[in-house]
């Protein structure tokens, strides 16, 4: 293979260099003249116009000013640079301009009449040129100028055809450069018959585009392989290297990128040329390092990458006139790195690394062509540019190498896959035997377990005689351990039934919000002393799922318990989302449990969800494996994902086809018993047509249960105790009934659709305290977890179904009695507060009348009339709990009129109100003490003209009353006076949410603001 590659390179090199006459007959220009009189264009082909051209430095001379009479004393070789030449006593750099001239003596065959068309092929010249043939402008690249202000760089390799005017051809070439480190005609100019020159250019075009297309496709192919197999970084580096080389092919040589993008600037073209080379070198060595990591130290790869980044930075940050000077330094650096790579490859071959010989052969060819191009670009060789061919051979050899490695890896994967299938089949057989054994042995274990539990409990009950405390404690441990083992046996039986497709589901509409509430409430004790918050983020009122409620509780409880076990602190959140189904049958709901505990590797998902997994440290039961199978039995899927932080367990369930109404606030389907049929037909009774017992005097009870039969039974039980029973089938209906009437107790079921019993109990506690409305929780679930969850939600007591009537009535009577005792106590305290207010007001009013009698008898008469009106209010209203706001307002007006009579020369009074107060009630003697405080602590201490204002308004469902004065303000010791404290207690007793705010500023008065809800006041009035 290596010999074939060298043969290809030799043929290509020969083909690229053999243009023109045989070497024995080739002639070069001498002192600006080229003799081609013996040239046969049909036989010899194109000729290179190389040699010494006339060179006129620093001027752009027009052709008509150059003739044989103009003597030229300076000549410059083409191709060549004017850099380093001494002209006019100074050393030339790359900047400047010059005029070249060449006189060619043509053979008779191409002169005179019947002349043939010739063509001149001009490459890129540095960096702008203008070409004249026999004094006629033929073409140009860029803008030629004598200064930076005029000159504009531009590469334009092209072919210019012409017809010779005689046996002599004058070629004038004007070149300017102010943007590149090199200046002059640095490439060969070729002349020949027009068709031959055009054919030569087209062959070069085909060759270059073939190289570009081949290398570009190989690069894209390996990048796609890397996307599919990201662990194989060699595909990435090799693909990037190929793309960089493809870009360099378009941005060098004939600059085909200018034909593809006509408007592309010269700066962009030269930047692409340099960047593609500067970036390709480090990428190439990264590719080598990925194939042979043991032979390429990481330090060397980092050095190559850093060097490439630095040189690329010069291209991006500096103008071309500066960064083009870095090319020679980078060529030397690349050569040194190549020598290091050569030594590393030799070491890889000695160690017999896979593919080292093939890579070494391609690398040698590429290294030779690169060195040749370095010499060619610096005009130290004339063999032509060979790197594209070396790259082509190298890239195809490496593609072959990577393909072989990929094929071997694929064969290894197929063999491992076959071996894995065989082992999997064997493991499946072993697993089936294990399941059969567990199923058989579990049935045998249950019988003795039941016997042990029964005997232990009978001995604890004392049926075999009295026992000591220690013995009873030990028997309790035995019973508890046996029950735990029995639950494990039940899990094993469930797993066996799932494997044998023997588990029957009782499907129906299930509200996942309610299920999540119950599961989280029962799982809360598992958190222990850890700071873990449990959240239910499932939106209430969502569509129900079609599932077995008990089995779905089992699944969700297993996942939540697993999440709590893995979480030391943070949160466990249950959420859901509804998505479209995989077919036209309907949608699905995804239920997810996200925690902030320890992460779970995604690779471990099969172990957790399949047999042998699902039992993390601290968990019990078969676990997630059974949960997964139950979900799949519901036509759902279960998966595990990483979260930030923690993990996310999710499973899907199909939606119930009946829609949202199938589960929201409706009783579960039950057979209609004969005793209920008449009530259902006639619509009598309370709560969804259910008949309730007659009312009694012992108390008003609200029964909240979604089961119609349970509501009926509870109603009859309460009727036997002379209680009034009102039924509600769900949480929403219960809240509506609580808002419309007063109750002494709530009997609350836990398992309800829509709003669970726990959530409803929490909502009740937001409105009523423990003693204002007791809650007795009823549930079919037994255990410490349910008991704790009920009390944490705000329940006063707890009963487990089935319920004994005597126990229910005893607990109900106790809670109602306690509620009434607390209420009577509060009423007694309230009456005491009112009794304290009446004599206080009367004494102050009598003092006012007494003061007026001494000063003005007429005013004293008016004061007595006002006092009589006010005292009538006290007799008729002061012992009521609430009075209409208008009555209290008129009472305050009379009182202020009485005070104005007393302080007619020093008191200004204003009373304003805004809004509708017709339905508002207020405790009597609420505003008057505030006004009295304003007069006593404000106006009287001030001296001079005083003012008191009373403002009342309704806004936003609240009543606001403000009493202000312009007195001297209050000291800190006066802020909580006896009267203000009295009013505060009365308002809190009546409204709960009422507030009193006091603002005092020394020398500017006091403002007291009272706010309370309108709805509460209206409700209290109606009560």
XYZ file of N, CA, C and O in Angstrom, residues 885 889 892-893 896 909-913 927-928 930-931 934 947-953 960-965 1008:
116
model
N -74.888 49.797 62.371
C -73.878 50.858 62.348
C -74.542 52.228 62.438
O -74.012 53.146 63.077
N -73.673 55.279 64.977
C -73.249 56.575 64.412
C -74.090 57.725 65.001
O -73.561 58.773 65.365
N -73.008 58.513 68.532
C -71.779 59.313 68.590
C -72.073 60.762 68.235
O -71.504 61.704 68.820
N -72.973 60.999 67.254
C -73.340 62.375 66.910
C -73.955 63.092 68.123
O -73.614 64.256 68.425
N -71.187 63.960 70.615
C -70.362 65.095 70.218
C -71.126 66.412 70.325
O -70.551 67.456 70.634
N -65.940 70.087 65.588
C -66.253 68.671 65.388
C -66.672 68.455 63.938
O -67.394 69.277 63.358
N -66.222 67.331 63.332
C -66.661 66.945 61.979
C -66.862 65.439 61.952
O -66.067 64.679 62.507
N -67.958 64.984 61.308
C -68.265 63.564 61.135
C -68.634 63.325 59.677
O -69.557 63.956 59.146
N -67.913 62.424 59.021
C -68.144 62.125 57.613
C -68.156 60.613 57.428
O -67.422 59.883 58.093
N -68.949 60.151 56.455
C -69.016 58.728 56.149
C -69.195 58.563 54.635
O -69.806 59.393 53.974
N -67.231 53.365 68.873
C -66.666 54.625 68.379
C -66.622 55.669 69.500
O -65.674 56.461 69.595
N -67.652 55.689 70.381
C -67.728 56.742 71.412
C -66.506 56.765 72.332
O -65.981 57.842 72.626
N -63.501 56.033 71.627
C -62.392 56.600 70.858
C -62.508 58.116 70.790
O -61.512 58.852 70.924
N -63.754 58.617 70.591
C -63.970 60.063 70.565
C -63.693 60.671 71.948
O -63.081 61.743 72.068
N -60.068 61.062 72.425
C -59.544 62.193 71.652
C -59.781 63.502 72.396
O -58.918 64.398 72.405
N -59.857 70.274 67.766
C -60.721 69.688 66.731
C -60.694 68.173 66.869
O -59.680 67.579 67.216
N -61.861 67.572 66.570
C -62.021 66.128 66.552
C -62.777 65.775 65.281
O -63.815 66.384 64.984
N -62.236 64.805 64.514
C -62.893 64.368 63.273
C -63.111 62.867 63.342
O -62.255 62.118 63.824
N -64.284 62.439 62.844
C -64.640 61.029 62.784
C -64.988 60.713 61.331
O -65.879 61.354 60.748
N -64.266 59.754 60.722
C -64.489 59.368 59.328
C -64.757 57.875 59.273
O -64.084 57.088 59.954
N -65.722 57.475 58.441
C -66.043 56.059 58.245
C -66.251 55.803 56.759
O -66.816 56.637 56.049
N -65.755 54.655 56.273
C -65.908 54.307 54.857
C -65.874 52.791 54.698
O -65.349 52.068 55.548
N -63.685 50.849 57.598
C -62.596 51.585 58.220
C -63.173 52.784 58.958
O -63.936 53.576 58.366
N -62.835 52.935 60.220
C -63.274 54.056 61.056
C -62.018 54.717 61.612
O -61.169 54.060 62.219
N -61.917 56.055 61.411
C -60.748 56.805 61.880
C -61.209 57.963 62.756
O -62.085 58.744 62.355
N -60.632 58.089 63.939
C -60.911 59.188 64.878
C -59.595 59.929 65.098
O -58.604 59.330 65.537
N -59.572 61.256 64.781
C -58.338 62.041 64.850
C -58.574 63.308 65.646
O -59.677 63.880 65.635
N -57.532 63.779 66.316
C -57.579 65.049 67.039
C -56.296 65.805 66.774
O -55.336 65.273 66.213
N -56.618 57.251 65.589
C -56.906 55.852 65.879
C -57.747 55.304 64.726
O -58.782 55.891 64.374
